[in-house]
PDB file of C-alpha atoms in Angstrom:
ATOM      1  CA  UNK A   1     -24.676  40.135 -20.299  1.00  0.00           C
ATOM      2  CA  UNK A   2     -21.540  42.285 -20.303  1.00  0.00           C
ATOM      3  CA  UNK A   3     -18.155  41.405 -18.853  1.00  0.00           C
ATOM      4  CA  UNK A   4     -17.278  44.531 -16.865  1.00  0.00           C
ATOM      5  CA  UNK A   5     -18.902  47.625 -15.447  1.00  0.00           C
ATOM      6  CA  UNK A   6     -16.171  50.198 -14.747  1.00  0.00           C
ATOM      7  CA  UNK A   7     -17.033  52.151 -11.597  1.00  0.00           C
ATOM      8  CA  UNK A   8     -15.133  55.383 -10.970  1.00  0.00           C
ATOM      9  CA  UNK A   9     -15.306  58.825  -9.394  1.00  0.00           C
ATOM     10  CA  UNK A  10     -15.492  61.703 -11.852  1.00  0.00           C
ATOM     11  CA  UNK A  11     -12.001  62.861 -10.847  1.00  0.00           C
ATOM     12  CA  UNK A  12     -10.638  59.545 -12.174  1.00  0.00           C
ATOM     13  CA  UNK A  13     -12.431  59.562 -15.518  1.00  0.00           C
ATOM     14  CA  UNK A  14      -9.174  59.469 -17.511  1.00  0.00           C
ATOM     15  CA  UNK A  15      -8.066  56.345 -15.665  1.00  0.00           C
ATOM     16  CA  UNK A  16     -11.466  54.711 -16.122  1.00  0.00           C
ATOM     17  CA  UNK A  17     -11.430  55.343 -19.875  1.00  0.00           C
ATOM     18  CA  UNK A  18      -7.870  54.024 -20.201  1.00  0.00           C
ATOM     19  CA  UNK A  19      -8.746  50.855 -18.271  1.00  0.00           C
ATOM     20  CA  UNK A  20     -11.956  50.380 -20.263  1.00  0.00           C
ATOM     21  CA  UNK A  21     -10.032  50.747 -23.520  1.00  0.00           C
ATOM     22  CA  UNK A  22      -7.470  48.103 -22.505  1.00  0.00           C
ATOM     23  CA  UNK A  23     -10.239  45.669 -21.589  1.00  0.00           C
ATOM     24  CA  UNK A  24     -12.152  46.172 -24.841  1.00  0.00           C
ATOM     25  CA  UNK A  25      -8.973  45.781 -26.882  1.00  0.00           C
ATOM     26  CA  UNK A  26      -8.460  42.457 -25.100  1.00  0.00           C
ATOM     27  CA  UNK A  27     -11.918  41.317 -26.269  1.00  0.00           C
ATOM     28  CA  UNK A  28     -14.060  42.021 -23.199  1.00  0.00           C
ATOM     29  CA  UNK A  29     -17.366  43.883 -23.238  1.00  0.00           C
ATOM     30  CA  UNK A  30     -17.300  47.010 -21.077  1.00  0.00           C
ATOM     31  CA  UNK A  31     -19.689  49.685 -19.816  1.00  0.00           C
ATOM     32  CA  UNK A  32     -18.730  52.935 -18.158  1.00  0.00           C
ATOM     33  CA  UNK A  33     -20.527  56.182 -17.576  1.00  0.00           C
ATOM     34  CA  UNK A  34     -18.424  58.395 -19.860  1.00  0.00           C
ATOM     35  CA  UNK A  35     -19.086  56.183 -22.883  1.00  0.00           C
ATOM     36  CA  UNK A  36     -22.530  54.704 -22.325  1.00  0.00           C
ATOM     37  CA  UNK A  37     -24.603  56.725 -19.875  1.00  0.00           C
ATOM     38  CA  UNK A  38     -24.181  60.340 -20.903  1.00  0.00           C
ATOM     39  CA  UNK A  39     -25.787  60.264 -24.343  1.00  0.00           C
ATOM     40  CA  UNK A  40     -27.950  63.271 -25.107  1.00  0.00           C
ATOM     41  CA  UNK A  41     -31.596  62.541 -24.308  1.00  0.00           C
ATOM     42  CA  UNK A  42     -30.818  59.383 -22.349  1.00  0.00           C
ATOM     43  CA  UNK A  43     -31.572  58.652 -18.720  1.00  0.00           C
ATOM     44  CA  UNK A  44     -28.192  58.145 -17.046  1.00  0.00           C
ATOM     45  CA  UNK A  45     -29.583  56.634 -13.849  1.00  0.00           C
ATOM     46  CA  UNK A  46     -31.708  54.040 -15.660  1.00  0.00           C
ATOM     47  CA  UNK A  47     -28.855  53.213 -18.070  1.00  0.00           C
ATOM     48  CA  UNK A  48     -26.454  52.631 -15.180  1.00  0.00           C
ATOM     49  CA  UNK A  49     -29.007  50.522 -13.347  1.00  0.00           C
ATOM     50  CA  UNK A  50     -29.553  48.364 -16.432  1.00  0.00           C
ATOM     51  CA  UNK A  51     -25.834  47.807 -17.010  1.00  0.00           C
ATOM     52  CA  UNK A  52     -25.173  47.072 -13.340  1.00  0.00           C
ATOM     53  CA  UNK A  53     -27.869  44.419 -13.390  1.00  0.00           C
ATOM     54  CA  UNK A  54     -26.332  42.537 -16.338  1.00  0.00           C
ATOM     55  CA  UNK A  55     -22.607  43.028 -15.686  1.00  0.00           C
ATOM     56  CA  UNK A  56     -20.685  39.914 -14.685  1.00  0.00           C
ATOM     57  CA  UNK A  57     -18.041  41.841 -12.746  1.00  0.00           C
ATOM     58  CA  UNK A  58     -17.212  45.353 -11.594  1.00  0.00           C
ATOM     59  CA  UNK A  59     -13.866  47.113 -11.948  1.00  0.00           C
ATOM     60  CA  UNK A  60     -13.532  49.612  -9.101  1.00  0.00           C
ATOM     61  CA  UNK A  61     -11.070  52.422  -9.948  1.00  0.00           C
ATOM     62  CA  UNK A  62      -9.739  53.098  -6.450  1.00  0.00           C
ATOM     63  CA  UNK A  63      -8.539  56.524  -5.336  1.00  0.00           C
ATOM     64  CA  UNK A  64      -9.281  58.943  -2.496  1.00  0.00           C
ATOM     65  CA  UNK A  65     -12.139  60.341  -4.609  1.00  0.00           C
ATOM     66  CA  UNK A  66     -13.660  56.902  -5.117  1.00  0.00           C
ATOM     67  CA  UNK A  67     -13.874  56.206  -1.410  1.00  0.00           C
ATOM     68  CA  UNK A  68     -15.710  59.509  -0.802  1.00  0.00           C
ATOM     69  CA  UNK A  69     -18.228  59.133  -3.627  1.00  0.00           C
ATOM     70  CA  UNK A  70     -21.748  57.982  -2.589  1.00  0.00           C
ATOM     71  CA  UNK A  71     -22.473  56.964  -6.184  1.00  0.00           C
ATOM     72  CA  UNK A  72     -19.523  54.577  -6.443  1.00  0.00           C
ATOM     73  CA  UNK A  73     -20.397  53.111  -3.055  1.00  0.00           C
ATOM     74  CA  UNK A  74     -23.790  52.194  -4.477  1.00  0.00           C
ATOM     75  CA  UNK A  75     -22.046  50.478  -7.409  1.00  0.00           C
ATOM     76  CA  UNK A  76     -19.720  48.179  -5.492  1.00  0.00           C
ATOM     77  CA  UNK A  77     -22.119  47.468  -2.641  1.00  0.00           C
ATOM     78  CA  UNK A  78     -24.532  45.824  -5.107  1.00  0.00           C
ATOM     79  CA  UNK A  79     -21.811  43.412  -6.239  1.00  0.00           C
ATOM     80  CA  UNK A  80     -20.529  42.839  -2.721  1.00  0.00           C
ATOM     81  CA  UNK A  81     -24.014  41.832  -1.647  1.00  0.00           C
ATOM     82  CA  UNK A  82     -24.064  39.034  -4.241  1.00  0.00           C
ATOM     83  CA  UNK A  83     -20.496  37.878  -3.505  1.00  0.00           C
ATOM     84  CA  UNK A  84     -19.616  38.895   0.073  1.00  0.00           C
ATOM     85  CA  UNK A  85     -16.767  36.373   0.414  1.00  0.00           C
ATOM     86  CA  UNK A  86     -15.151  37.289  -2.929  1.00  0.00           C
ATOM     87  CA  UNK A  87     -15.337  33.681  -4.112  1.00  0.00           C
ATOM     88  CA  UNK A  88     -16.614  34.673  -7.565  1.00  0.00           C
ATOM     89  CA  UNK A  89     -14.235  37.663  -7.858  1.00  0.00           C
ATOM     90  CA  UNK A  90     -17.116  39.892  -8.917  1.00  0.00           C
ATOM     91  CA  UNK A  91     -15.287  43.046  -7.794  1.00  0.00           C
ATOM     92  CA  UNK A  92     -11.816  43.793  -9.196  1.00  0.00           C
ATOM     93  CA  UNK A  93     -10.281  46.742  -7.283  1.00  0.00           C
ATOM     94  CA  UNK A  94      -7.707  48.646  -9.379  1.00  0.00           C
ATOM     95  CA  UNK A  95      -5.769  51.256  -7.406  1.00  0.00           C
ATOM     96  CA  UNK A  96      -4.754  54.326  -9.444  1.00  0.00           C
ATOM     97  CA  UNK A  97      -3.784  56.507  -6.478  1.00  0.00           C
ATOM     98  CA  UNK A  98      -2.751  55.579  -2.970  1.00  0.00           C
ATOM     99  CA  UNK A  99      -5.882  55.415  -0.839  1.00  0.00           C
ATOM    100  CA  UNK A 100      -7.472  53.428   1.944  1.00  0.00           C
ATOM    101  CA  UNK A 101     -10.126  51.082   0.595  1.00  0.00           C
ATOM    102  CA  UNK A 102     -12.295  51.009   3.703  1.00  0.00           C
ATOM    103  CA  UNK A 103     -13.292  48.048   5.833  1.00  0.00           C
ATOM    104  CA  UNK A 104     -15.271  46.167   3.177  1.00  0.00           C
ATOM    105  CA  UNK A 105     -13.366  46.771  -0.053  1.00  0.00           C
ATOM    106  CA  UNK A 106     -10.113  46.500   1.874  1.00  0.00           C
ATOM    107  CA  UNK A 107     -10.716  42.781   2.343  1.00  0.00           C
ATOM    108  CA  UNK A 108     -10.480  42.195  -1.406  1.00  0.00           C
ATOM    109  CA  UNK A 109      -7.127  41.748  -3.134  1.00  0.00           C
ATOM    110  CA  UNK A 110      -6.423  44.707  -5.388  1.00  0.00           C
ATOM    111  CA  UNK A 111      -3.989  45.498  -8.184  1.00  0.00           C
ATOM    112  CA  UNK A 112      -2.039  48.758  -8.045  1.00  0.00           C
ATOM    113  CA  UNK A 113      -1.095  50.826 -11.095  1.00  0.00           C
ATOM    114  CA  UNK A 114       0.678  53.447  -8.988  1.00  0.00           C
ATOM    115  CA  UNK A 115       4.157  54.102 -10.400  1.00  0.00           C
ATOM    116  CA  UNK A 116       3.829  51.670 -13.336  1.00  0.00           C
ATOM    117  CA  UNK A 117       4.583  52.607 -16.927  1.00  0.00           C
ATOM    118  CA  UNK A 118       1.999  52.094 -19.686  1.00  0.00           C
ATOM    119  CA  UNK A 119       3.084  48.566 -20.618  1.00  0.00           C
ATOM    120  CA  UNK A 120       3.328  47.324 -17.044  1.00  0.00           C
ATOM    121  CA  UNK A 121      -0.028  48.909 -16.150  1.00  0.00           C
ATOM    122  CA  UNK A 122      -1.788  47.224 -19.087  1.00  0.00           C
ATOM    123  CA  UNK A 123      -0.255  43.904 -18.114  1.00  0.00           C
ATOM    124  CA  UNK A 124      -1.393  44.409 -14.521  1.00  0.00           C
ATOM    125  CA  UNK A 125      -4.990  45.217 -15.519  1.00  0.00           C
ATOM    126  CA  UNK A 126      -5.332  42.237 -17.839  1.00  0.00           C
ATOM    127  CA  UNK A 127      -3.679  39.982 -15.287  1.00  0.00           C
ATOM    128  CA  UNK A 128      -6.107  41.139 -12.612  1.00  0.00           C
ATOM    129  CA  UNK A 129      -9.218  40.247 -14.628  1.00  0.00           C
ATOM    130  CA  UNK A 130      -7.855  36.917 -15.820  1.00  0.00           C
ATOM    131  CA  UNK A 131      -9.815  34.016 -14.362  1.00  0.00           C
ATOM    132  CA  UNK A 132      -6.964  31.515 -14.300  1.00  0.00           C
ATOM    133  CA  UNK A 133      -4.157  30.803 -11.859  1.00  0.00           C
ATOM    134  CA  UNK A 134      -1.220  33.185 -11.582  1.00  0.00           C
ATOM    135  CA  UNK A 135       1.318  30.483 -12.369  1.00  0.00           C
ATOM    136  CA  UNK A 136       3.983  31.914 -14.736  1.00  0.00           C
ATOM    137  CA  UNK A 137       4.456  30.531 -18.233  1.00  0.00           C
ATOM    138  CA  UNK A 138       8.231  30.093 -17.763  1.00  0.00           C
ATOM    139  CA  UNK A 139      10.196  28.206 -15.148  1.00  0.00           C
ATOM    140  CA  UNK A 140      11.060  30.541 -12.245  1.00  0.00           C
ATOM    141  CA  UNK A 141      14.758  31.218 -11.790  1.00  0.00           C
ATOM    142  CA  UNK A 142      16.604  29.726  -8.843  1.00  0.00           C
ATOM    143  CA  UNK A 143      16.354  32.394  -6.088  1.00  0.00           C
ATOM    144  CA  UNK A 144      19.600  31.525  -4.306  1.00  0.00           C
ATOM    145  CA  UNK A 145      22.947  33.047  -5.222  1.00  0.00           C
ATOM    146  CA  UNK A 146      24.609  29.644  -5.474  1.00  0.00           C
ATOM    147  CA  UNK A 147      23.376  26.133  -6.064  1.00  0.00           C
ATOM    148  CA  UNK A 148      22.917  23.813  -3.057  1.00  0.00           C
ATOM    149  CA  UNK A 149      26.079  22.401  -1.540  1.00  0.00           C
ATOM    150  CA  UNK A 150      26.717  19.483  -3.838  1.00  0.00           C
ATOM    151  CA  UNK A 151      30.356  18.495  -4.502  1.00  0.00           C
ATOM    152  CA  UNK A 152      32.049  20.634  -7.110  1.00  0.00           C
ATOM    153  CA  UNK A 153      32.108  18.730 -10.411  1.00  0.00           C
ATOM    154  CA  UNK A 154      35.452  20.250 -11.335  1.00  0.00           C
ATOM    155  CA  UNK A 155      37.247  19.382  -8.092  1.00  0.00           C
ATOM    156  CA  UNK A 156      35.431  16.337  -6.740  1.00  0.00           C
ATOM    157  CA  UNK A 157      34.836  18.318  -3.553  1.00  0.00           C
ATOM    158  CA  UNK A 158      38.546  18.792  -2.654  1.00  0.00           C
ATOM    159  CA  UNK A 159      40.897  21.714  -3.128  1.00  0.00           C
ATOM    160  CA  UNK A 160      40.651  24.519  -5.669  1.00  0.00           C
ATOM    161  CA  UNK A 161      38.662  24.169  -8.871  1.00  0.00           C
ATOM    162  CA  UNK A 162      40.637  23.656 -12.070  1.00  0.00           C
ATOM    163  CA  UNK A 163      39.575  27.013 -13.487  1.00  0.00           C
ATOM    164  CA  UNK A 164      40.760  28.747 -10.291  1.00  0.00           C
ATOM    165  CA  UNK A 165      44.139  27.033 -10.537  1.00  0.00           C
ATOM    166  CA  UNK A 166      44.376  28.004 -14.201  1.00  0.00           C
ATOM    167  CA  UNK A 167      43.570  31.641 -13.456  1.00  0.00           C
ATOM    168  CA  UNK A 168      46.187  31.770 -10.676  1.00  0.00           C
ATOM    169  CA  UNK A 169      48.752  30.310 -13.084  1.00  0.00           C
ATOM    170  CA  UNK A 170      47.929  32.926 -15.736  1.00  0.00           C
ATOM    171  CA  UNK A 171      48.225  35.755 -13.226  1.00  0.00           C
ATOM    172  CA  UNK A 172      51.620  34.396 -12.176  1.00  0.00           C
ATOM    173  CA  UNK A 173      52.793  34.237 -15.796  1.00  0.00           C
ATOM    174  CA  UNK A 174      51.560  37.823 -16.308  1.00  0.00           C
ATOM    175  CA  UNK A 175      53.580  39.011 -13.327  1.00  0.00           C
ATOM    176  CA  UNK A 176      56.770  37.206 -14.422  1.00  0.00           C
ATOM    177  CA  UNK A 177      56.440  38.399 -18.012  1.00  0.00           C
ATOM    178  CA  UNK A 178      55.858  41.975 -16.867  1.00  0.00           C
ATOM    179  CA  UNK A 179      58.922  42.002 -14.641  1.00  0.00           C
ATOM    180  CA  UNK A 180      61.067  40.372 -17.340  1.00  0.00           C
ATOM    181  CA  UNK A 181      59.828  42.832 -19.961  1.00  0.00           C
ATOM    182  CA  UNK A 182      60.485  45.827 -17.744  1.00  0.00           C
ATOM    183  CA  UNK A 183      64.015  44.587 -16.980  1.00  0.00           C
ATOM    184  CA  UNK A 184      64.856  44.012 -20.668  1.00  0.00           C
ATOM    185  CA  UNK A 185      63.337  47.249 -21.978  1.00  0.00           C
ATOM    186  CA  UNK A 186      65.918  49.147 -24.091  1.00  0.00           C
ATOM    187  CA  UNK A 187      63.952  52.128 -25.360  1.00  0.00           C
ATOM    188  CA  UNK A 188      65.691  51.830 -28.722  1.00  0.00           C
ATOM    189  CA  UNK A 189      64.331  51.099 -32.221  1.00  0.00           C
ATOM    190  CA  UNK A 190      61.481  48.725 -33.011  1.00  0.00           C
ATOM    191  CA  UNK A 191      64.049  46.071 -33.975  1.00  0.00           C
ATOM    192  CA  UNK A 192      65.263  45.856 -30.395  1.00  0.00           C
ATOM    193  CA  UNK A 193      62.473  43.444 -29.389  1.00  0.00           C
ATOM    194  CA  UNK A 194      60.588  45.940 -27.189  1.00  0.00           C
ATOM    195  CA  UNK A 195      57.643  46.026 -29.611  1.00  0.00           C
ATOM    196  CA  UNK A 196      57.324  42.236 -29.812  1.00  0.00           C
ATOM    197  CA  UNK A 197      57.503  41.861 -26.054  1.00  0.00           C
ATOM    198  CA  UNK A 198      54.798  44.516 -25.697  1.00  0.00           C
ATOM    199  CA  UNK A 199      52.535  42.770 -28.204  1.00  0.00           C
ATOM    200  CA  UNK A 200      53.016  39.436 -26.452  1.00  0.00           C
ATOM    201  CA  UNK A 201      52.184  41.074 -23.119  1.00  0.00           C
ATOM    202  CA  UNK A 202      48.958  42.530 -24.543  1.00  0.00           C
ATOM    203  CA  UNK A 203      47.923  39.130 -25.952  1.00  0.00           C
ATOM    204  CA  UNK A 204      48.625  37.453 -22.621  1.00  0.00           C
ATOM    205  CA  UNK A 205      46.652  40.138 -20.796  1.00  0.00           C
ATOM    206  CA  UNK A 206      43.620  39.591 -23.077  1.00  0.00           C
ATOM    207  CA  UNK A 207      43.734  35.836 -22.436  1.00  0.00           C
ATOM    208  CA  UNK A 208      43.850  36.486 -18.688  1.00  0.00           C
ATOM    209  CA  UNK A 209      40.964  38.963 -18.901  1.00  0.00           C
ATOM    210  CA  UNK A 210      38.787  36.467 -20.780  1.00  0.00           C
ATOM    211  CA  UNK A 211      39.593  33.708 -18.287  1.00  0.00           C
ATOM    212  CA  UNK A 212      38.746  36.050 -15.397  1.00  0.00           C
ATOM    213  CA  UNK A 213      35.365  36.828 -16.968  1.00  0.00           C
ATOM    214  CA  UNK A 214      34.525  33.121 -17.276  1.00  0.00           C
ATOM    215  CA  UNK A 215      35.627  32.525 -13.678  1.00  0.00           C
ATOM    216  CA  UNK A 216      33.382  35.322 -12.369  1.00  0.00           C
ATOM    217  CA  UNK A 217      30.316  34.187 -14.381  1.00  0.00           C
ATOM    218  CA  UNK A 218      30.576  30.661 -13.001  1.00  0.00           C
ATOM    219  CA  UNK A 219      30.459  31.948  -9.442  1.00  0.00           C
ATOM    220  CA  UNK A 220      28.143  34.940  -9.627  1.00  0.00           C
TER     221      UNK A 220
END
């Protein structure tokens, strides 16, 4: 027995070989025409028939060319006959170019590689042939922008949060300090106090900026 027979139209040979390579690297046994049925002196038709008869599942490389190929139709129809309801997942449709799958193949869930980069496409192929549930390995993130409407821990459900009050206070101090500094500016030597007021203003601004960043992260 072999794990997968890769069925493809000749126009999609590059895709078929790439998919076959990913599957073999993952430890599966694979047969496809370009690698196994075109050996000099061999009988391609008999070789394909033998591999189709022992393959557990078929990977159908879907494209406009695949749908029009009588040879590929013979491939997938043999598997569809044995598993018409798709309960055993004997056919794995992998779309490499946008195309209609037809009435029969269109009833089977497919995986699309269209527009994916190499890493994402490999992940999609191996995920498609996996025989386990699609449950992720990590806890899904909360999909809402904010948590449900429980009382705010920082306010007890009344008034502004403490961090909001603190940020408003800092902004007020910034404004007062700026006005006072502008009014007392002398434009004279560094010993006049202008430099020290400027340094204090910069320090206060950095504190306010950091507090603003924390306030935004807590809400967004």
